[in-house]
GROMACS .gro file of C-alpha atoms in nm:
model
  446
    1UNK     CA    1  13.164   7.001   8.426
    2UNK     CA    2  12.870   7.188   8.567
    3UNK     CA    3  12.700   7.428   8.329
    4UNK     CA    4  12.603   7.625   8.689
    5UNK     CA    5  12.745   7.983   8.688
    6UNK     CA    6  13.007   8.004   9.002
    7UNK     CA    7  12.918   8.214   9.273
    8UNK     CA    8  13.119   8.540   9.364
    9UNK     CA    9  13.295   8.561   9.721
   10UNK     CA   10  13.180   8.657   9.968
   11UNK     CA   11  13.143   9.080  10.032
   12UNK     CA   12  13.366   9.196  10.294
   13UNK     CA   13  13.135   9.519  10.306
   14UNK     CA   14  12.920   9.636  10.628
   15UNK     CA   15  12.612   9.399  10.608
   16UNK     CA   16  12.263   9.572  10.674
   17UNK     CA   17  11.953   9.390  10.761
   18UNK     CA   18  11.635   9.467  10.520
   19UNK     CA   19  11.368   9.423  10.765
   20UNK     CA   20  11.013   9.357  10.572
   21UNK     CA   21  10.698   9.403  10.748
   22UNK     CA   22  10.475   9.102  10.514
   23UNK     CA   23  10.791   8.891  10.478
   24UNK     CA   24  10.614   8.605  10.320
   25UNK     CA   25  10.438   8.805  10.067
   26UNK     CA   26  10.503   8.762   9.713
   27UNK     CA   27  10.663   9.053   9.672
   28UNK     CA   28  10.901   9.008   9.978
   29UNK     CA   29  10.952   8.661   9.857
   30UNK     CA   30  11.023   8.776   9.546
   31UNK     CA   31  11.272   9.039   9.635
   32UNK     CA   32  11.428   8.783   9.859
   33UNK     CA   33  11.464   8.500   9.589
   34UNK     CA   34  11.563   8.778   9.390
   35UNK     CA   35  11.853   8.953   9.560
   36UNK     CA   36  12.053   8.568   9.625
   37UNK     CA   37  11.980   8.556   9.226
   38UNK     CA   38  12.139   8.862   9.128
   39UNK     CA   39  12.390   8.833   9.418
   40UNK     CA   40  12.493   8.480   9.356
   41UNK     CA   41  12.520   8.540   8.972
   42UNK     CA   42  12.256   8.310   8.856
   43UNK     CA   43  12.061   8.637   8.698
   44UNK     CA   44  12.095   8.984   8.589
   45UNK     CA   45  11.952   9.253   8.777
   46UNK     CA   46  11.725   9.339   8.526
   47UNK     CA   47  11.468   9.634   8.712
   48UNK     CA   48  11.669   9.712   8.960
   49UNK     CA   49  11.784  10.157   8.875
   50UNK     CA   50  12.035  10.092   9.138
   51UNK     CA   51  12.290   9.834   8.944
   52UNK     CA   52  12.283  10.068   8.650
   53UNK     CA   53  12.605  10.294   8.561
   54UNK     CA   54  12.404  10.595   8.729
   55UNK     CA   55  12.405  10.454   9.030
   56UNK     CA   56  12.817  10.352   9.028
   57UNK     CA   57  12.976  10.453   9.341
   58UNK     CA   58  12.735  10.558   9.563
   59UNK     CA   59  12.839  10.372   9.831
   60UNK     CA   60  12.525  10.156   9.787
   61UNK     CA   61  12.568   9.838  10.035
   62UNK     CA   62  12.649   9.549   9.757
   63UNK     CA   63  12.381   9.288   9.732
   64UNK     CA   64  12.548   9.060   9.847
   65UNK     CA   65  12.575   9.267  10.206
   66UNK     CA   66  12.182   9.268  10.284
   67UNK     CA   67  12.033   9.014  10.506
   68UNK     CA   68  11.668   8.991  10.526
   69UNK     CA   69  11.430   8.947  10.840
   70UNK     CA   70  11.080   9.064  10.906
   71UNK     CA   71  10.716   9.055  11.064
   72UNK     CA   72  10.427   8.820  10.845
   73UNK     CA   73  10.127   8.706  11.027
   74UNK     CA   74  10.116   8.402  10.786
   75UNK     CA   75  10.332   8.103  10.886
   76UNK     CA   76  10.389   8.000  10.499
   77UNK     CA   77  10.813   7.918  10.537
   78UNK     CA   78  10.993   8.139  10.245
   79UNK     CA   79  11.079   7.782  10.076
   80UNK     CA   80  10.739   7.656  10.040
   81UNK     CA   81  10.625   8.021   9.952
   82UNK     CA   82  10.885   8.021   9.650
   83UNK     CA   83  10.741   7.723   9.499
   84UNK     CA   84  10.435   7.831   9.456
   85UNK     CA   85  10.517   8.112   9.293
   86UNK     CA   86  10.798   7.923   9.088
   87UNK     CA   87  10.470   7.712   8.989
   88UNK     CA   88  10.299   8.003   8.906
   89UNK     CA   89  10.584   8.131   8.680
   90UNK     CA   90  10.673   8.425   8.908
   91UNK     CA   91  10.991   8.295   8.990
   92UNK     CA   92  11.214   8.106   8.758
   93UNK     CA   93  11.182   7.681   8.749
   94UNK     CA   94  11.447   7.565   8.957
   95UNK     CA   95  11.537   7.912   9.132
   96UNK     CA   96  11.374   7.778   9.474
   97UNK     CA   97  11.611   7.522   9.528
   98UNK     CA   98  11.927   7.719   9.392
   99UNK     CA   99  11.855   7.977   9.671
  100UNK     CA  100  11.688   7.758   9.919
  101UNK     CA  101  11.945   7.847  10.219
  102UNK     CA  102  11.895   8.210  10.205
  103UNK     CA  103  11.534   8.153  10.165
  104UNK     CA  104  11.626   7.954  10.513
  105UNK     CA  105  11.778   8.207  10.687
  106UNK     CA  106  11.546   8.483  10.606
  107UNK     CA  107  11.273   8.246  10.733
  108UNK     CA  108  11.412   8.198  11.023
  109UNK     CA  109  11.436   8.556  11.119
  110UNK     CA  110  11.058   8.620  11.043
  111UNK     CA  111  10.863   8.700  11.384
  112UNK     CA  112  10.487   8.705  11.421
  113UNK     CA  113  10.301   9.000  11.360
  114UNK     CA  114   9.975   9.195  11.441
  115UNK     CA  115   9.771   9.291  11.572
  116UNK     CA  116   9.451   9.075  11.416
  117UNK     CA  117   9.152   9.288  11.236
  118UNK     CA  118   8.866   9.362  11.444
  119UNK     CA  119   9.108   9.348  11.762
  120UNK     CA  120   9.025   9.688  11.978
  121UNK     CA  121   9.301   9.853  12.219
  122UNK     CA  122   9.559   9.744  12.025
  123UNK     CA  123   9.459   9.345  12.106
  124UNK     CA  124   9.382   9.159  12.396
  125UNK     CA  125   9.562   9.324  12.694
  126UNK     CA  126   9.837   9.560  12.506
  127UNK     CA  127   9.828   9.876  12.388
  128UNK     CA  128   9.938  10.046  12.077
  129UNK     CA  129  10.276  10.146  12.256
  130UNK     CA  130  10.277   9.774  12.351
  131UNK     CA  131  10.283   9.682  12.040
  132UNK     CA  132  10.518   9.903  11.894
  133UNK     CA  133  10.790   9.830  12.189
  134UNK     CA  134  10.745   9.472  12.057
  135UNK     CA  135  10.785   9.532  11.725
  136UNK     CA  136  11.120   9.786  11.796
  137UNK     CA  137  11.281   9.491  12.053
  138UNK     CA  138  11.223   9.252  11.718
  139UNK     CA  139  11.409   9.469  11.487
  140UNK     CA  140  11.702   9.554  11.720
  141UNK     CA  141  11.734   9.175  11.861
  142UNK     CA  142  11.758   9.134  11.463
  143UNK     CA  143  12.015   9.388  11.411
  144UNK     CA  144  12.213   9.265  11.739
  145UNK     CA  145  12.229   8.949  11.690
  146UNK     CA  146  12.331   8.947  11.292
  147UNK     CA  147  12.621   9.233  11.385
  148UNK     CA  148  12.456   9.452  11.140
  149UNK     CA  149  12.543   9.817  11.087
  150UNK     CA  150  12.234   9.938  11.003
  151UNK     CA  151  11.901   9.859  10.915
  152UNK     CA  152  11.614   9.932  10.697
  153UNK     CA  153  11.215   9.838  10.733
  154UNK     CA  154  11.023   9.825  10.445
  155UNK     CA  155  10.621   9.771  10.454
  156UNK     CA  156  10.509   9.533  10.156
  157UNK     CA  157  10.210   9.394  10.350
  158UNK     CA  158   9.901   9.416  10.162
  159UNK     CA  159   9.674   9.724  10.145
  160UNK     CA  160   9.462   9.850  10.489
  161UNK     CA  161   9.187  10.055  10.461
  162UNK     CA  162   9.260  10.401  10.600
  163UNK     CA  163   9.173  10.419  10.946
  164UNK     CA  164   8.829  10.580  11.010
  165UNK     CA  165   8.838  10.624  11.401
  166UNK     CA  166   9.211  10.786  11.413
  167UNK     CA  167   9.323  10.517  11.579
  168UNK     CA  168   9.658  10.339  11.471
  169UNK     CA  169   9.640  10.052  11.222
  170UNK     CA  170   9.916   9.782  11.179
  171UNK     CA  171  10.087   9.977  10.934
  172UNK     CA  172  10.147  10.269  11.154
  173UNK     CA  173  10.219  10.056  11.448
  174UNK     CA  174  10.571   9.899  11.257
  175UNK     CA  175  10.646  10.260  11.085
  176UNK     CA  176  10.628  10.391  11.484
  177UNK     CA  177  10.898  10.021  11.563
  178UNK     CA  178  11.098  10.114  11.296
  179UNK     CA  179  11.165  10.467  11.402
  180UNK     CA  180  11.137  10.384  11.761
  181UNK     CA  181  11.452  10.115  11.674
  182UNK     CA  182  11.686  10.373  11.514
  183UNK     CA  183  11.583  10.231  11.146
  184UNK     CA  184  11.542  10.446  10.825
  185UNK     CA  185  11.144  10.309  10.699
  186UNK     CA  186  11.030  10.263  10.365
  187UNK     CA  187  10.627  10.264  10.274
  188UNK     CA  188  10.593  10.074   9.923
  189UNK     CA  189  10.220  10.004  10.019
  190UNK     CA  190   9.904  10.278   9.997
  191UNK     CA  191   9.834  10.162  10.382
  192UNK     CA  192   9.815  10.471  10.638
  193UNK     CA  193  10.231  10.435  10.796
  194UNK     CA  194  10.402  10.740  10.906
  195UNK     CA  195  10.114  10.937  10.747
  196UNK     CA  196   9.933  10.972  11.008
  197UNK     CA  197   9.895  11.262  11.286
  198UNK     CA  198   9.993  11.070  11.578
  199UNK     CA  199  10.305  11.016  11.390
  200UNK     CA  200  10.428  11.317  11.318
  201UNK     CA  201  10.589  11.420  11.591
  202UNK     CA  202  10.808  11.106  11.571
  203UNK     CA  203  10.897  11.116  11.177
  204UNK     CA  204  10.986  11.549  11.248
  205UNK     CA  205  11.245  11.439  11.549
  206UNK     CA  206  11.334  11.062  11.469
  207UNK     CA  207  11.639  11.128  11.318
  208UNK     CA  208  11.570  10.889  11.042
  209UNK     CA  209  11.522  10.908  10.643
  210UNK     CA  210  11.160  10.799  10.542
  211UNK     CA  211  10.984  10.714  10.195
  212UNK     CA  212  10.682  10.650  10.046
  213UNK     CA  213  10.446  10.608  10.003
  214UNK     CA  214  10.266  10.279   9.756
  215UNK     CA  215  10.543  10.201   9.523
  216UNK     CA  216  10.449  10.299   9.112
  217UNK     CA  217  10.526   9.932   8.954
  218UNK     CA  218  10.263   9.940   8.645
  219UNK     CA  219   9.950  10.141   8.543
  220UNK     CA  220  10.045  10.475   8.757
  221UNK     CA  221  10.367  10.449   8.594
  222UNK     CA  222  10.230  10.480   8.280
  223UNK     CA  223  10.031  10.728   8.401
  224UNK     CA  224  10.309  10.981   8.532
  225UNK     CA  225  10.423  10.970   8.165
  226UNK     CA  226  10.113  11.029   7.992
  227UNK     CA  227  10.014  11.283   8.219
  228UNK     CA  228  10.281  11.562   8.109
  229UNK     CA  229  10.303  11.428   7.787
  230UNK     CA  230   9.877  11.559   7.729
  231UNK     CA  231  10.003  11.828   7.934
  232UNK     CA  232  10.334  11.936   7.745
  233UNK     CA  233  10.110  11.940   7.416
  234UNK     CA  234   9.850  12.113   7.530
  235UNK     CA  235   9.564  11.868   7.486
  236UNK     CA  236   9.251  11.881   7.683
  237UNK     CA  237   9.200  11.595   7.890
  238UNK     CA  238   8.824  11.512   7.913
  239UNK     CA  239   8.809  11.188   8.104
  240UNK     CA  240   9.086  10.921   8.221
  241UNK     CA  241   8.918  10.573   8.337
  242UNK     CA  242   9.112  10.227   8.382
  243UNK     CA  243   9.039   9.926   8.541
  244UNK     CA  244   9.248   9.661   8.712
  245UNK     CA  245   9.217   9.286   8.674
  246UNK     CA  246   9.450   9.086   8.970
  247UNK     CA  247   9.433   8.779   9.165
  248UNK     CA  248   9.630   8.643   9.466
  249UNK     CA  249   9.614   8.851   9.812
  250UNK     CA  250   9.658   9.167   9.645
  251UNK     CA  251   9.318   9.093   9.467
  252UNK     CA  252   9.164   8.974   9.775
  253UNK     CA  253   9.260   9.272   9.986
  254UNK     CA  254   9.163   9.492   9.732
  255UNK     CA  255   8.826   9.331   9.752
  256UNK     CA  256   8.736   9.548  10.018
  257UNK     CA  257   8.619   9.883   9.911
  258UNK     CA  258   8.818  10.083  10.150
  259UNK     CA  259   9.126   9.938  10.096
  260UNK     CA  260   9.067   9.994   9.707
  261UNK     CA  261   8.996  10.352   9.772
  262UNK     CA  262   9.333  10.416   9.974
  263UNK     CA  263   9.432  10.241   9.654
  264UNK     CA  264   9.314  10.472   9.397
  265UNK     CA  265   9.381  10.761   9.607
  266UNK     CA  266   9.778  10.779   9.466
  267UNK     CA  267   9.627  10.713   9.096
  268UNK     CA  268   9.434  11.013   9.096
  269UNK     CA  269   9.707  11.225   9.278
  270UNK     CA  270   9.940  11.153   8.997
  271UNK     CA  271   9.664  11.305   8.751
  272UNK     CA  272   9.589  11.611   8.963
  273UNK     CA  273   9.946  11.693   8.976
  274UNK     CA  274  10.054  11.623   8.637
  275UNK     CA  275   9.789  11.765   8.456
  276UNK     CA  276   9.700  12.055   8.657
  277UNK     CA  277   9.330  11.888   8.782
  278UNK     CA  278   9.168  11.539   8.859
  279UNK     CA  279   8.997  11.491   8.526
  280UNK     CA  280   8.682  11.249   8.532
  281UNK     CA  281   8.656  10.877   8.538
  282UNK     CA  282   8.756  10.608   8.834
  283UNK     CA  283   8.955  10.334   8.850
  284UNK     CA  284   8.801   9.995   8.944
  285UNK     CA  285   8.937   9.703   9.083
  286UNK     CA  286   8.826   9.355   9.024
  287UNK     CA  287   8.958   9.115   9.201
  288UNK     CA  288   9.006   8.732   8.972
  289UNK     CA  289   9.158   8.488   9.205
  290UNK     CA  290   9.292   8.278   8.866
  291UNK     CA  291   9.553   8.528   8.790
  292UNK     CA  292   9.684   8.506   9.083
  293UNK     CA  293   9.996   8.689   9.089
  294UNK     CA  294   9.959   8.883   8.745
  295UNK     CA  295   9.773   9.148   8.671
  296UNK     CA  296   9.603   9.392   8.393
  297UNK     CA  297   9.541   9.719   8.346
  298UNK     CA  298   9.363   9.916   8.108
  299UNK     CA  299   9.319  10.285   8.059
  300UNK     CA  300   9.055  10.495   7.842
  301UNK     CA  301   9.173  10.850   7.786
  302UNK     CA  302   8.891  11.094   7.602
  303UNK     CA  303   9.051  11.413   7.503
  304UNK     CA  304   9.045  11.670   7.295
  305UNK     CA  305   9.289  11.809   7.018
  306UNK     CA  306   9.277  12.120   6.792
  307UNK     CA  307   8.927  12.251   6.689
  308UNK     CA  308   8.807  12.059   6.935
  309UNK     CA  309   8.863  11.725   6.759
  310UNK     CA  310   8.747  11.404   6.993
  311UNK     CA  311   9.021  11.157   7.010
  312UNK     CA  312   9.094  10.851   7.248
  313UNK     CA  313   9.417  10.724   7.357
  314UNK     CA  314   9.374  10.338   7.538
  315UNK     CA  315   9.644  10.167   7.728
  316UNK     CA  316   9.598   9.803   7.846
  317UNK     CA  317   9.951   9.736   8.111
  318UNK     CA  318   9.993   9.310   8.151
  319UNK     CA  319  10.216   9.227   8.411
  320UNK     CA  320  10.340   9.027   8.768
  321UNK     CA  321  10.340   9.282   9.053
  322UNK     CA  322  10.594   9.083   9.201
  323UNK     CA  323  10.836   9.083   8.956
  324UNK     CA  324  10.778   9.445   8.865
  325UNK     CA  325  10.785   9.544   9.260
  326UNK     CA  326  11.052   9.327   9.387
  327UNK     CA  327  11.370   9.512   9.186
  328UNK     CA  328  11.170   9.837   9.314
  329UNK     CA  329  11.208   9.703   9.714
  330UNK     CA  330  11.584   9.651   9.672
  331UNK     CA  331  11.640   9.955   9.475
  332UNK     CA  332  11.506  10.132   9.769
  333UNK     CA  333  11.631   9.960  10.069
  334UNK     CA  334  11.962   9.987   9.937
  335UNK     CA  335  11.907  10.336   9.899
  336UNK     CA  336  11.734  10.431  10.242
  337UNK     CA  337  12.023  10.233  10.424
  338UNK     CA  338  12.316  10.456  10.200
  339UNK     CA  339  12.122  10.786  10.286
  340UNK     CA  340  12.088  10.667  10.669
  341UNK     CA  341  12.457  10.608  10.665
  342UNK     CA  342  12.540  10.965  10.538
  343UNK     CA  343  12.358  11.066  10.802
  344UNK     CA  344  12.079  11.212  10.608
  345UNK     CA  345  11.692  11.237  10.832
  346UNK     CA  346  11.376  11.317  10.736
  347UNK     CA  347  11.140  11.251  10.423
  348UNK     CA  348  11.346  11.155  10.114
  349UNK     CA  349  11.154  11.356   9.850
  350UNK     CA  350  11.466  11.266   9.587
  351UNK     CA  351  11.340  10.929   9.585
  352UNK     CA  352  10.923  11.022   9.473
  353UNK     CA  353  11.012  10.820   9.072
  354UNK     CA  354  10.952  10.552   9.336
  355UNK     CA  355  10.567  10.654   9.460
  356UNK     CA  356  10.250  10.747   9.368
  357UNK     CA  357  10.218  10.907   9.688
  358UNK     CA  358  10.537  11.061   9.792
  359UNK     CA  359  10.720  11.230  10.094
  360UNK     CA  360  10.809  11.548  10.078
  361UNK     CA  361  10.781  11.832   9.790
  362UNK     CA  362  10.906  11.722   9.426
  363UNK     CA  363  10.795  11.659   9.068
  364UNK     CA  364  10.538  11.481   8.936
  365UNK     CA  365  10.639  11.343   8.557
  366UNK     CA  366  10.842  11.064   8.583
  367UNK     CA  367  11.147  11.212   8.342
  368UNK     CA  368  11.135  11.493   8.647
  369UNK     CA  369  11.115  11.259   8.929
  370UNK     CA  370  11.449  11.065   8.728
  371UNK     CA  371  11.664  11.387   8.699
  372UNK     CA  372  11.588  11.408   9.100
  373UNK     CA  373  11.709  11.055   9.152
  374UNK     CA  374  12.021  11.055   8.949
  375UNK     CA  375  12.091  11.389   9.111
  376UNK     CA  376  12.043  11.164   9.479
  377UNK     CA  377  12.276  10.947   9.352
  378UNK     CA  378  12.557  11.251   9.265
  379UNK     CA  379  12.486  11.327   9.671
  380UNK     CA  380  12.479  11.017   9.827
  381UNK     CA  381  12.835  10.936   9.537
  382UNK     CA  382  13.019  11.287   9.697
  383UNK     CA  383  12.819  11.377  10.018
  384UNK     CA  384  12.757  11.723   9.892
  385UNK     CA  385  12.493  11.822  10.151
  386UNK     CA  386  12.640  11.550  10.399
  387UNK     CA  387  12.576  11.647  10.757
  388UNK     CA  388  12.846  11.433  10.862
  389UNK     CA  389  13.056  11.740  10.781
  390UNK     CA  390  12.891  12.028  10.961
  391UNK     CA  391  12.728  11.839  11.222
  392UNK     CA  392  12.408  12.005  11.127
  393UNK     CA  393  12.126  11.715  10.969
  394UNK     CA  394  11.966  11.706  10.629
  395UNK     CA  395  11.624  11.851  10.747
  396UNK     CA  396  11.785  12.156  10.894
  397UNK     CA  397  11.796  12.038  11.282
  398UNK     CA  398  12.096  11.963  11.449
  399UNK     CA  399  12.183  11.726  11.662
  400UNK     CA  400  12.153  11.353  11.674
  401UNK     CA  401  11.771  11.401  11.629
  402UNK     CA  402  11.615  11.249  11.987
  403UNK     CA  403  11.246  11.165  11.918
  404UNK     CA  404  11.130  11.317  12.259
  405UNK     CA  405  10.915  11.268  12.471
  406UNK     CA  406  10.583  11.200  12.267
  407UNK     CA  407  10.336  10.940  12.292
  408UNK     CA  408  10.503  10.691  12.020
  409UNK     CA  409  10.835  10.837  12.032
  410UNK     CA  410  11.183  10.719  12.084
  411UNK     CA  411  11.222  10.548  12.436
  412UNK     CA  412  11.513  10.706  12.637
  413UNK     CA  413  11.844  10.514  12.499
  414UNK     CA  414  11.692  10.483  12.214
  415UNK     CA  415  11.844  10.781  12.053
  416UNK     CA  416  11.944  10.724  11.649
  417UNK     CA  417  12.243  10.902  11.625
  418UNK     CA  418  12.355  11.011  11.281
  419UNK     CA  419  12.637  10.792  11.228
  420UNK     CA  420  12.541  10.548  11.370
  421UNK     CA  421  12.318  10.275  11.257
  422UNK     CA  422  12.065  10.092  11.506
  423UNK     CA  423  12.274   9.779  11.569
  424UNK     CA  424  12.514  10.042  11.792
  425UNK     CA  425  12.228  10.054  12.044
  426UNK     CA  426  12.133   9.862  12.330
  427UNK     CA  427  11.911   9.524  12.131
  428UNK     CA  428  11.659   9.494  12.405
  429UNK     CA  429  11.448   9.155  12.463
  430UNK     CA  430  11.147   9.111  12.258
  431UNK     CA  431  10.847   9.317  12.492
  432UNK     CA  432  10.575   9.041  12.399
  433UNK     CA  433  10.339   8.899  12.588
  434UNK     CA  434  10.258   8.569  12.446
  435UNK     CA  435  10.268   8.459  12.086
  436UNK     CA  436  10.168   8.692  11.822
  437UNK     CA  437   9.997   8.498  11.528
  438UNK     CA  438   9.699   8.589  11.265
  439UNK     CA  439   9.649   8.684  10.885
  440UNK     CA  440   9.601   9.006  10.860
  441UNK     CA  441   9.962   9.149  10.702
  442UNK     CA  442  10.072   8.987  10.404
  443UNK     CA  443   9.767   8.811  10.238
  444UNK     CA  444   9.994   8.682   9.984
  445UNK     CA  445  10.121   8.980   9.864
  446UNK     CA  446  10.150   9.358   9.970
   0.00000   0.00000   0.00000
């Protein structure tokens, strides 16, 4: 008699496709490995808010119901990608091979990304709105050909510097495919996405839900709780300094200065807001290529208590960004695609205990940010506030929210009506121009 736990049948539910732009990441790998896990009953769904009794009812698309596809400029397959991190003790021995044939199929809907660093114009004979037609006929030939009834893209690539020239980098060019293709877009990464100016036009009329942005999986965590708890108790913050210690393609893209500074920049937002001002002190990043996928943190907190009494609070965080983000990614695509459903557009500010950066106008502390979520969840559970009823969307507009006529907006036929999720459109053959191929999304991880 096997010992293996039996897997549950098959959902009947709507399926909807989680589209990842650095699909053979760690963390996308992760969250892929992970889902079939929880899905297929071989593991709880430990970190994942969404499968806890809050969250009952929502209308959440089951587990089981997401299929996975995405854009990587690494040609790593999923299967081999798993076993090195199953080696590395990110994943669980044996858990490779017990979800090897979704690992499969989400390989083989991965498409090649770009374009490469240091390419001008976009690349070699396209332009940005190439590009970005590319990327949009990718998604919907996705959601076409897998009958889907929605889908959802979420960015896990590794960190970009912010662009200097105000030109659009990668990570704007697939948050411009995603809305361009009807999806609702997630940002889990600090890179530039929908925030940038050229975009804004598109994200106001899109007729999508957004978040993001650079997902808060360890030390900013901690952070958003310290923050109000120094604040609550009136204690004088003097300095707050930390440093990080992480390895794999995290580490590596972090290496670069100005992708650590778009880094930092959500660490120091969560201060400013929770404690009224950016105190001083930095946070530096050291990349160590042997820790590969885990990671530490440690604070130093000077303050100052009654009397002016010197004290110090330190914090040292030790954990895998993959297994701490992955639970996070599903949490959120499973949220994005229930909000898209109800017909809900715009930034999703209700979802900011995600973000150390986030959409829209909301709380800082994370007890705050949780009341907001749960309170998501009562909306999304009895469609208070659903559009669907009055015809008139989430952000105030009305109508089915036609992106216009701007320079990286919604082609004509393109329009996302809000009912109606992407794979209702017209698919569209993939706009490329030869092969797209290079290394400049995942890195390893996001």
């Amino acid at each position: 008699m096997s010992a293996e736990p039996s897997r549950p049948t098959p959902s009947t539910a709507p399926r909807f496709g989680v589209w990842l732009i650095g699909a053979r990441g760690s963390v996308a790998t992760t969250a892929i490995a992970g889902c079939a896990a929880v899905a297929g009953g071989l593991h709880p769904p430990t970190g994942m808010i969404t499968e806890t009794s809050d969250f009952a009812s929502c209308g959440l698309p089951p587990l089981s119901s997401l299929v996975f596809g995405g854009h990587d400029t690494v040609d790593c397959p999923l299967p081999k990608r798993a076993e090195h991190l199953a080696a590395g003790g990110v994943l669980p021995h044996g858990l490779p091979s017990a979800v090897h044939a979704e690992l499969v199929a989400a390989d083989r809907e991965i498409r090649p990304g770009g374009p490469l660093p240091g390419d001008t114009d976009g690349g070699p004979g396209r332009t940005d709105d190439a590009w970005i037609d590319a990327f949009a006929a990718d998604i919907r030939d996705f959601v076409r050909r897998q009958d889907l009834a929605g889908a959802v893209v979420v960015n896990v690539a590794s960190t970009e510097p912010a662009p200097a020239d105000g030109s659009l980098p990668p990570s704007s060019l697939y948050a411009a495919a995603a809305l361009r293709a009807g999806c609702a877009y997630v940002n889990f990464t600090p890179s530039t996405g929908l925030h940038h100016p050229a975009l804004t036009a598109l994200a106001a009329s899109a007729g999508v839900p957004y978040a993001g942005r650079d997902g808060k999986t360890g030390q900013t965590l901690l952070r958003s709780v310290l923050g109000p708890m120094f604040a609550q108790r009136a204690l004088a913050v003097r300095a707050w300094s930390g440093t990080n210690l992480l390895g794999g393609g995290d580490g590596a893209a972090l290496a670069d200065p100005a992708a650590a500074a778009a880094k930092n920049a959500g660490k120091e937002r969560v201060l400013a807001d929770t404690l009224g001002a950016a105190p001083e002190g930095e946070v530096h990043i050291d990349d160590v290529p042997a820790l590969g996928d885990w990671k530490t943190a440690w604070d130093h907190i000077a303050f100052d208590g009654f009397l002016g009494a010197r004290m110090v609070l330190q914090t040292t965080w030790q954990g895998c960004d993959s297994a701490l983000a992955a639970p996070l990614v599903l949490d959120l695509a499973r949220l994005a695609a229930r909000a898209q459903q109800r017909g809900l557009t715009g930034p999703l500010a209700e979802l900011g205990f995600y973000f150390k950066d986030p959409v829209g106008d909301g709380p800082a502390s994370l007890g705050e940010q949780y009341a907001e979520l749960k309170r998501f969840a009562g909306r999304l559970r009895d469609g208070s506030g659903d559009p669907g009823d009055t015809g008139v969307r989430a952000d105030g507009g009305t109508g089915g929210g036609a992106a216009g006529s701007e320079a990286y907006g919604t082609a004509p036929g393109d329009r996302a009506a809000e009912d109606r999720g992407p794979g209702d459109g017209a698919a569209g053959d993939r706009a490329a121009d030869g092969p797209r191929h290079g290394a400049g999304d995942s890195g390893g991880r996001r």
